[in-house]
PDB file of C-alpha atoms in Angstrom:
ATOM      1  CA  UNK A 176      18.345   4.409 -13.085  1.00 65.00           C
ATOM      2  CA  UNK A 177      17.909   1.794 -10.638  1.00 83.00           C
ATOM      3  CA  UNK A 178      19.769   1.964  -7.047  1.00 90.00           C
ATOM      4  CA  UNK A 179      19.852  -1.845  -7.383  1.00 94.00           C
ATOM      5  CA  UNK A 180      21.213  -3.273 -10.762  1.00 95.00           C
ATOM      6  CA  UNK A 181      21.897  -6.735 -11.502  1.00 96.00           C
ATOM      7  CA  UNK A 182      23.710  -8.883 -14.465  1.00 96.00           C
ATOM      8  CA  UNK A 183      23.427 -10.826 -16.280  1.00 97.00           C
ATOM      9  CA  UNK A 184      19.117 -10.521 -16.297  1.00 95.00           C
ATOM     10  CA  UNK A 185      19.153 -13.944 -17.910  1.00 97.00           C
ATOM     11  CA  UNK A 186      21.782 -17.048 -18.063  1.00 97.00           C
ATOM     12  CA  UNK A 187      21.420 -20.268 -19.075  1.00 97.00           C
ATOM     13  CA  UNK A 188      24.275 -23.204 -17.620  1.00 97.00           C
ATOM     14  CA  UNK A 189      24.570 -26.443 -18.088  1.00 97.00           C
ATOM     15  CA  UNK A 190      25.011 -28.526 -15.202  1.00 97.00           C
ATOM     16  CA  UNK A 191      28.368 -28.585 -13.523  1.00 97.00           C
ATOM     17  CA  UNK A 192      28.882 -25.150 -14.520  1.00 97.00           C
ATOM     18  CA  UNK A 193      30.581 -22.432 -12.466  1.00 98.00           C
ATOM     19  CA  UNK A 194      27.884 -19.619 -11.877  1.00 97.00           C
ATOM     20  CA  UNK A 195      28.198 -15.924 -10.898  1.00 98.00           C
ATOM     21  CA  UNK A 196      25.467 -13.620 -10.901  1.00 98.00           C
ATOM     22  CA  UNK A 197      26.353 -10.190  -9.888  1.00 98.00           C
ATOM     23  CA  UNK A 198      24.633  -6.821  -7.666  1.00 98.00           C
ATOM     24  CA  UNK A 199      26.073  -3.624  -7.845  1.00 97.00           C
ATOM     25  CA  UNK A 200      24.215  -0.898  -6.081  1.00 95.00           C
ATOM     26  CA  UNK A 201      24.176   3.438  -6.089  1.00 93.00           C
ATOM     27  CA  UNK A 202      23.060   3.814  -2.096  1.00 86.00           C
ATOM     28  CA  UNK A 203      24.826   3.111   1.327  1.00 87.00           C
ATOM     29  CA  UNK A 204      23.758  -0.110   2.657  1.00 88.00           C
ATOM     30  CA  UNK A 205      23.233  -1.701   6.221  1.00 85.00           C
ATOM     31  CA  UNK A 206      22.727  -5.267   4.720  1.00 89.00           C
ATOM     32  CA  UNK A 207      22.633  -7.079   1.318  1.00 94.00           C
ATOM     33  CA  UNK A 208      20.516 -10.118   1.253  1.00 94.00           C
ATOM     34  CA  UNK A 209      20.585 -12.622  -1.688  1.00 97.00           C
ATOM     35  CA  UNK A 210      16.985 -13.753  -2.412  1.00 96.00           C
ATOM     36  CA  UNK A 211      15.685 -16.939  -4.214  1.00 96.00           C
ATOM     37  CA  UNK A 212      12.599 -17.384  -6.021  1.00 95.00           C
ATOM     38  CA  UNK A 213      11.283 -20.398  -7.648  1.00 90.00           C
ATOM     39  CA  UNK A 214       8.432 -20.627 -10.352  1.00 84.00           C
ATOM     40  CA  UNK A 215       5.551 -20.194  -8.385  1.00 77.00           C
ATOM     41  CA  UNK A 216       6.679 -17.368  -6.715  1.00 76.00           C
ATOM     42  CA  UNK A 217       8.048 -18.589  -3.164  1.00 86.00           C
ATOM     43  CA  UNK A 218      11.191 -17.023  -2.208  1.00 92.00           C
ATOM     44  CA  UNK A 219      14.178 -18.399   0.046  1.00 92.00           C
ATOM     45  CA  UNK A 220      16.543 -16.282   1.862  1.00 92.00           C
ATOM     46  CA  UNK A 221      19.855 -17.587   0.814  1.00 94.00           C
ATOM     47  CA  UNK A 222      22.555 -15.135   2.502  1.00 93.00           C
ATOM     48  CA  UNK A 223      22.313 -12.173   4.316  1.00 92.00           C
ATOM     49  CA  UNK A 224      25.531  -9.843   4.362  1.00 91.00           C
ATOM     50  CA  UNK A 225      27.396  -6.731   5.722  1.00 89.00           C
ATOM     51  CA  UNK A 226      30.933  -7.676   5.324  1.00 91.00           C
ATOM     52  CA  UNK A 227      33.639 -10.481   3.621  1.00 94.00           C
ATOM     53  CA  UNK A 228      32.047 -13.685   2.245  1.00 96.00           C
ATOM     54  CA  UNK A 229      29.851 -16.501   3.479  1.00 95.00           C
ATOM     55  CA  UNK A 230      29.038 -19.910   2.382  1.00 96.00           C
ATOM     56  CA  UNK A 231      26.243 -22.067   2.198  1.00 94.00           C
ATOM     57  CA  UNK A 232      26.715 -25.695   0.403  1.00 96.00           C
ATOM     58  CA  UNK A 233      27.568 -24.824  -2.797  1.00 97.00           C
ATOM     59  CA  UNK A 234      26.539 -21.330  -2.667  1.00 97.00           C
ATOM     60  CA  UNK A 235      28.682 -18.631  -2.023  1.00 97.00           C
ATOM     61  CA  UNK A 236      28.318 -14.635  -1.685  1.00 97.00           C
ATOM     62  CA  UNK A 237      30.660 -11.793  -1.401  1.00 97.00           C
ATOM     63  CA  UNK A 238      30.619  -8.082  -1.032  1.00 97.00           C
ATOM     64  CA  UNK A 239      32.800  -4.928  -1.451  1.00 96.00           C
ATOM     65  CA  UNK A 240      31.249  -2.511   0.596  1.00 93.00           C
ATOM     66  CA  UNK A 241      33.902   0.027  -1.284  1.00 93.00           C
ATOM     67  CA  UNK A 242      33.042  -1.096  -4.480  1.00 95.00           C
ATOM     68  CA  UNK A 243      29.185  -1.434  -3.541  1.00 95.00           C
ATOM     69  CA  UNK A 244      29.299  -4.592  -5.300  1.00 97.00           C
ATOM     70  CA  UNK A 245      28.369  -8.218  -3.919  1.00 98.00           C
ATOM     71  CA  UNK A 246      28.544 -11.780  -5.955  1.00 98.00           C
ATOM     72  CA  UNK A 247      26.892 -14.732  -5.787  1.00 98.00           C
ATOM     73  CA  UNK A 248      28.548 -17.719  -6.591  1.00 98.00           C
ATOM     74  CA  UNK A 249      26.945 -21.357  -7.307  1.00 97.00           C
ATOM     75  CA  UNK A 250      29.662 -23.782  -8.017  1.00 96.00           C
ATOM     76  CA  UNK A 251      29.072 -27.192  -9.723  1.00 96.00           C
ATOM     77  CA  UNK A 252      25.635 -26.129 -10.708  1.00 96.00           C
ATOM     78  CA  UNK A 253      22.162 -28.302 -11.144  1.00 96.00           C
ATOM     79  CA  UNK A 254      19.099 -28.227 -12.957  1.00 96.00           C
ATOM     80  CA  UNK A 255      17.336 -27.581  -9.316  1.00 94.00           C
ATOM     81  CA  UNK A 256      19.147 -24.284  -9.037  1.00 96.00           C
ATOM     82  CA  UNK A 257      16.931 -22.864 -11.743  1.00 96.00           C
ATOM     83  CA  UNK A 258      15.006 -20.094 -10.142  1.00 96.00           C
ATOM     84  CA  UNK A 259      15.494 -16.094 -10.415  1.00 96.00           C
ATOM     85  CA  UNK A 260      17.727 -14.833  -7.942  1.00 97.00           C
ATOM     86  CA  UNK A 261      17.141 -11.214  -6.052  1.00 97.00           C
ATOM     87  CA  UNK A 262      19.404  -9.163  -5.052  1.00 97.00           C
ATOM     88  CA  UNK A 263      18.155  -6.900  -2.227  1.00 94.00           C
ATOM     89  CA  UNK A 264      19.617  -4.189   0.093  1.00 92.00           C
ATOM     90  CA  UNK A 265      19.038  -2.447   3.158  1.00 87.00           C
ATOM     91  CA  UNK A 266      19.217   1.438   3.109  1.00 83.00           C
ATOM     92  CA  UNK A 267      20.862   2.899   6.386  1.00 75.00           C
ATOM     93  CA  UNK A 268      18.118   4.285   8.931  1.00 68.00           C
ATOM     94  CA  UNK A 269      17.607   7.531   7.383  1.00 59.00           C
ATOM     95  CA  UNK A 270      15.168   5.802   4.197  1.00 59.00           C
ATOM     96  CA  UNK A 271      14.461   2.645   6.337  1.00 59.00           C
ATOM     97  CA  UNK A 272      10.991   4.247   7.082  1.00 61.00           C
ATOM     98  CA  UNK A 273       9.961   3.820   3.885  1.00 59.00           C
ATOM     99  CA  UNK A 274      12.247   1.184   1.944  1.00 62.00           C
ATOM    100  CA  UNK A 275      13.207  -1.582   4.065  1.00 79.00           C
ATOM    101  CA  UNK A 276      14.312  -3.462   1.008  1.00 86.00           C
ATOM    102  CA  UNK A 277      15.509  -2.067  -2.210  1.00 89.00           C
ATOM    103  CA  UNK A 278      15.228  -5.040  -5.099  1.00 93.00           C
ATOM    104  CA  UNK A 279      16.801  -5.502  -7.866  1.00 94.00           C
ATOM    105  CA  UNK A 280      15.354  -6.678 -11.300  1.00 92.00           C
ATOM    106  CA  UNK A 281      16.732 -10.320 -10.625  1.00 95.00           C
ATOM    107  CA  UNK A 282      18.602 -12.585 -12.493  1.00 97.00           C
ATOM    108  CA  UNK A 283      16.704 -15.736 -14.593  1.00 96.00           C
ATOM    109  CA  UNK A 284      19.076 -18.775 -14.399  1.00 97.00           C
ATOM    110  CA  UNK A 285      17.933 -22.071 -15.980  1.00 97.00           C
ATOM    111  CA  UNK A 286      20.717 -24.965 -16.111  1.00 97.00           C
ATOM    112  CA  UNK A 287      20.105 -27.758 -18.233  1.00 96.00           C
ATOM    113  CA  UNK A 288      21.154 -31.575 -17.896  1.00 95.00           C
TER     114      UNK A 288
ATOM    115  CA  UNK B 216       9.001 -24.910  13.479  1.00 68.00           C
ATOM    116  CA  UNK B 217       6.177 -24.298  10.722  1.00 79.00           C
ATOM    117  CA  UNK B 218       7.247 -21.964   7.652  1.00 92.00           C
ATOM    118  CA  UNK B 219       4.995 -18.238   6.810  1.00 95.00           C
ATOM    119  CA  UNK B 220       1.435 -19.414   5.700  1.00 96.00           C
ATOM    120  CA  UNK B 221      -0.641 -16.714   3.121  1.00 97.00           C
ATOM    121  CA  UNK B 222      -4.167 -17.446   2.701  1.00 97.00           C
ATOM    122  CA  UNK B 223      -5.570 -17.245   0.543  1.00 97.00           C
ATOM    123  CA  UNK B 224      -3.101 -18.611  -2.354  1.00 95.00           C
ATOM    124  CA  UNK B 225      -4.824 -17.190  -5.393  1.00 96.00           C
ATOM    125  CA  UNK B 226      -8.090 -14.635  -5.431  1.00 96.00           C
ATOM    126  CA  UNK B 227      -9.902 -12.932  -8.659  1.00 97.00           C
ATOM    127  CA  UNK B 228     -11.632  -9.661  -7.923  1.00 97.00           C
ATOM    128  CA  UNK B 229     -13.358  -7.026  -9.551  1.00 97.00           C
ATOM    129  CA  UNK B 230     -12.320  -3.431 -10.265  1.00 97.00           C
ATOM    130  CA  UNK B 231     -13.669  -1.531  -7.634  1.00 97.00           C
ATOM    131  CA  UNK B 232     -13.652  -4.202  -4.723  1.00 97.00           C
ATOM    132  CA  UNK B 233     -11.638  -4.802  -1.951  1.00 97.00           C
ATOM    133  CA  UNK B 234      -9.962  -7.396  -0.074  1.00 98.00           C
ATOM    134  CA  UNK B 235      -8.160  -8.798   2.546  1.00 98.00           C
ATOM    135  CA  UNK B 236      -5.025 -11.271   2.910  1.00 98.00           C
ATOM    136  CA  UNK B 237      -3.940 -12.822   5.523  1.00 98.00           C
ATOM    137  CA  UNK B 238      -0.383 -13.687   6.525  1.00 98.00           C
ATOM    138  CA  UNK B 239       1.058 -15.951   9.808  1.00 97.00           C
ATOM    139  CA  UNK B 240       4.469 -15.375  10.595  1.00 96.00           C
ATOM    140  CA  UNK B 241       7.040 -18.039  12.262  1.00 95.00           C
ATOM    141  CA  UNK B 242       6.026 -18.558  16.018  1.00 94.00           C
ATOM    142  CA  UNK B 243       8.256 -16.099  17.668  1.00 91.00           C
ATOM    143  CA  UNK B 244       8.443 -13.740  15.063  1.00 92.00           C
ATOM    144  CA  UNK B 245       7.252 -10.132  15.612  1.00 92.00           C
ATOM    145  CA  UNK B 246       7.784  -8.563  12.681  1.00 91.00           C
ATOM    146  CA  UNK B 247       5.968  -9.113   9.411  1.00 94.00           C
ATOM    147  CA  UNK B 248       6.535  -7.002   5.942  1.00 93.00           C
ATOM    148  CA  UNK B 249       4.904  -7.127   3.369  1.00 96.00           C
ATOM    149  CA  UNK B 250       6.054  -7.089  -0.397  1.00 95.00           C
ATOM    150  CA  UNK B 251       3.848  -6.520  -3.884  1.00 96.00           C
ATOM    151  CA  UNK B 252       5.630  -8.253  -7.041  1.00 95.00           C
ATOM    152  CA  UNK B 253       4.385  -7.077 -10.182  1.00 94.00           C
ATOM    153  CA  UNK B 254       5.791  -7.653 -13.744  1.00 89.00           C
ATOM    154  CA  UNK B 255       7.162  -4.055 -14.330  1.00 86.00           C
ATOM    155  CA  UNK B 256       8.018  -2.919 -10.933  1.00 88.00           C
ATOM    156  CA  UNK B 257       9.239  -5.859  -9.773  1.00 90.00           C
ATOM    157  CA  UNK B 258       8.970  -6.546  -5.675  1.00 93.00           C
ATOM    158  CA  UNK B 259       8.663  -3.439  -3.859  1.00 93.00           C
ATOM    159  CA  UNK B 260       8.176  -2.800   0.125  1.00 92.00           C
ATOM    160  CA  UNK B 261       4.532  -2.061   0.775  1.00 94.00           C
ATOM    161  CA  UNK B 262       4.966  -1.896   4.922  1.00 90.00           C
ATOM    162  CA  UNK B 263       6.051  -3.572   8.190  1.00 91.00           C
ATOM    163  CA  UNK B 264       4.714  -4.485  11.336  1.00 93.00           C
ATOM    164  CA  UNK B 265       6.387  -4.823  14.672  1.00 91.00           C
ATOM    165  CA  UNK B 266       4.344  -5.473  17.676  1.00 90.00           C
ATOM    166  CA  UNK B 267       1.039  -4.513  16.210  1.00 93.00           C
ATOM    167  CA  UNK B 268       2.509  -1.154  15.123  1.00 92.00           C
ATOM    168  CA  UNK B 269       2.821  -0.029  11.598  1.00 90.00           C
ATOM    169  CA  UNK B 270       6.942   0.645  11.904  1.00 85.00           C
ATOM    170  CA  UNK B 271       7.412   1.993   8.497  1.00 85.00           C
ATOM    171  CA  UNK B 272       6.002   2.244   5.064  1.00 88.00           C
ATOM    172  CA  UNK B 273       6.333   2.193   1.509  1.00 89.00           C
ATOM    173  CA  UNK B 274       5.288   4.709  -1.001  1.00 89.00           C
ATOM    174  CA  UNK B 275       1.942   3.185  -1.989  1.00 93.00           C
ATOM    175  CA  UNK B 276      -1.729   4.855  -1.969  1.00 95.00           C
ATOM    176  CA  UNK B 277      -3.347   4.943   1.332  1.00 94.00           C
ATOM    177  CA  UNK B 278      -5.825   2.608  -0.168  1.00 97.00           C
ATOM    178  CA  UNK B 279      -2.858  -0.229   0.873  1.00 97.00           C
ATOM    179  CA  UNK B 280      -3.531  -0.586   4.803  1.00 96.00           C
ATOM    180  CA  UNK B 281      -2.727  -3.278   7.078  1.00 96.00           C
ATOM    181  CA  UNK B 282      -2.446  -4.147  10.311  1.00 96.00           C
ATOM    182  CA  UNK B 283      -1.136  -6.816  13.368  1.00 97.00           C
ATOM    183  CA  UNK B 284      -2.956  -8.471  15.763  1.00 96.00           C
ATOM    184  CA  UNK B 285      -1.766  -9.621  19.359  1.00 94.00           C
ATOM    185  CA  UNK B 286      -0.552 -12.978  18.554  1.00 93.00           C
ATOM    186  CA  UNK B 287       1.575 -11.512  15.173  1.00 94.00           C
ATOM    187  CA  UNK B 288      -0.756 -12.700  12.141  1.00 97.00           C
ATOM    188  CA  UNK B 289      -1.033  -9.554  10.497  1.00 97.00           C
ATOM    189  CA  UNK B 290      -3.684  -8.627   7.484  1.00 97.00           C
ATOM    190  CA  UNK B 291      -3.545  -6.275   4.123  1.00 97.00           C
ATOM    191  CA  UNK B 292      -6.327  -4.756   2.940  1.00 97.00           C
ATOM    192  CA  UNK B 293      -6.805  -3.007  -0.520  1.00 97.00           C
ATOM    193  CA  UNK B 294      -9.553  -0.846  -1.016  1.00 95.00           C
ATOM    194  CA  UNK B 295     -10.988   0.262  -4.497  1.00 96.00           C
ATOM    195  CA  UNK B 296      -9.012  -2.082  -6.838  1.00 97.00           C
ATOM    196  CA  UNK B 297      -7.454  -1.057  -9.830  1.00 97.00           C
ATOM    197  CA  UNK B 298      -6.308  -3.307 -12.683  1.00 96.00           C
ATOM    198  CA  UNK B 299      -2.418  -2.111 -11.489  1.00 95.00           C
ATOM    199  CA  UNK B 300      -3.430  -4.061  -8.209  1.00 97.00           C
ATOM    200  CA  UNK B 301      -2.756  -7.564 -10.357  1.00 97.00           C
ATOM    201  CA  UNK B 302       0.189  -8.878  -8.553  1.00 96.00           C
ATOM    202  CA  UNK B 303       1.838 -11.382  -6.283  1.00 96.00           C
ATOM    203  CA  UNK B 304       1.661 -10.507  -2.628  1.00 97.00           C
ATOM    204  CA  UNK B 305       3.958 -11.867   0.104  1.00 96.00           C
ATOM    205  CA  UNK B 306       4.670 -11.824   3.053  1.00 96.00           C
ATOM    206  CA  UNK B 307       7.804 -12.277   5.260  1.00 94.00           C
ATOM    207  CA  UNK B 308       8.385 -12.716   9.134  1.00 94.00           C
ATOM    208  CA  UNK B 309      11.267 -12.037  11.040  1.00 90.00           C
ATOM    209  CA  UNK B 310      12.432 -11.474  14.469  1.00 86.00           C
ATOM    210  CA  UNK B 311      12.560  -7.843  14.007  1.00 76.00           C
ATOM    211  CA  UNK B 312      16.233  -7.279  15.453  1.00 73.00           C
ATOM    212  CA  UNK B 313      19.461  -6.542  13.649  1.00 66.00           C
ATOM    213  CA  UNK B 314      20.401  -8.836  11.788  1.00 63.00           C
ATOM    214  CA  UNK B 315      16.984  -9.036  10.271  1.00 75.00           C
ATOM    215  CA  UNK B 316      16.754 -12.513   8.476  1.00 83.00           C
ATOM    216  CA  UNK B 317      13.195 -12.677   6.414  1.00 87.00           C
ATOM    217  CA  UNK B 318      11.374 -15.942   5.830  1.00 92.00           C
ATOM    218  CA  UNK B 319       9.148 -15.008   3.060  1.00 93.00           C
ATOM    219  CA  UNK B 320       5.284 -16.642   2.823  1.00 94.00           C
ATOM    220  CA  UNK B 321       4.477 -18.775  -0.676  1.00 93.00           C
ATOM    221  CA  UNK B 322       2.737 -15.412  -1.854  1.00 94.00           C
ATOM    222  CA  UNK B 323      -1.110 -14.462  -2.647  1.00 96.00           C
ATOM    223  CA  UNK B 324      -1.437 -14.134  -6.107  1.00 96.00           C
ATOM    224  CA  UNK B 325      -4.320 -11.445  -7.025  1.00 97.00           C
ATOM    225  CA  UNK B 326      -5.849 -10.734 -10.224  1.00 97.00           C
ATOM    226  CA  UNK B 327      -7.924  -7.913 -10.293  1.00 97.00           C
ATOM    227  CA  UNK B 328     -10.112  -8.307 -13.379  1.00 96.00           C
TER     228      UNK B 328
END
């Protein structure tokens, strides 16, 4: 089973859709970062997290650190917001020799006009 | 400030070769990991450098080195390919501090034929 798991592995929107892609995880975390890749292969950083919620434009990300379970949001969605999303998380200390980032599978969106 | 540069962008070897990429981080980053994507396995940590020291690794072959010069460009080097090798390589800079932001490289995309 993988620490990391995300859902749904594929969604398709169309634009002006609400959009929540979610990251639940079986380890204790230091950090939870929400990746971006587009076709291609080059990937953004879009949030890093430890705590609460943060906001970026019309992204937004949670996390339960209880729950070990963090959201991404993408309200009013666009065709440029196609890309596979990441999920990634930081062990504590104790594995950070040799997993600095645990990935999940990511998450395929594609919204159409 | 200029963005992660990988050179090269795309390289075809043989089984049996090796090779090098090359990676420059963000001026004032010290810190540059490096990350294999493949199909099945998805991205996976292959190692980080701080300060031209290997600070921790991933569980990959010893034939996966690398290493960091003064001025923070840092190098991989496989030895002996193997057809598994095929993958997208990237690497991502940081400052190397908690919080540890990553600004990921376009990628090197190796085929090893």
């Amino acid at each position: 089973k993988n620490e990391v798991e995300q859902s749904p592995q594929n969604l398709t929107a169309q634009e002006g859709e609400f959009i929540t892609i979610n990251c639940s995880y079986s380890v204790g975390i230091s950090a939870l970062h929400w990746l971006q890749q587009h076709p291609g292969g080059g990937i953004v950083s879009l949030f890093m997290l430890s705590s609460g919620k943060k906001k970026h434009g019309r992204l937004i990300a949670t996390i339960n650190i209880q729950e070990k379970h963090s959201s991404l949001h993408i309200t009013a969605s666009h065709p440029r917001d196609s890309a596979v999303y990441i999920c990634a998380v930081r062990p504590p200390e104790a594995r950070y020799n040799t997993d600095k980032l645990i990935f999940g599978t990511g998450t395929r969106l594609q919204v159409f006009p | 400030k200029a963005g992660v540069t990988q050179t090269p962008r795309y390289l075809i070897k043989t089984r049996g070769q090796q090779v090098t990429l090359s990676c420059s981080p963000i001026s004032g980053h010290r810190s540059v990991s490096w990350y294999q994507q493949t199909p099945g396995q998805g991205l996976q940590f292959l190692f980080e450098y701080f300060s031209e020291t290997q600070r921790n690794k991933g569980n990959f072959p010893g034939r996966f080195s690398g290493r960091q010069f003064s001025n923070s460009r840092s190098e991989m080097n496989v030895s002996t390919l193997e057809l598994g090798d095929s993958a997208l390589y990237l690497c991502a800079s940081s400052l190397g501090v908690v919080p540890d932001t990553q600004y990921f490289g376009p990628g090197t995309r190796l085929t090893v034929l």
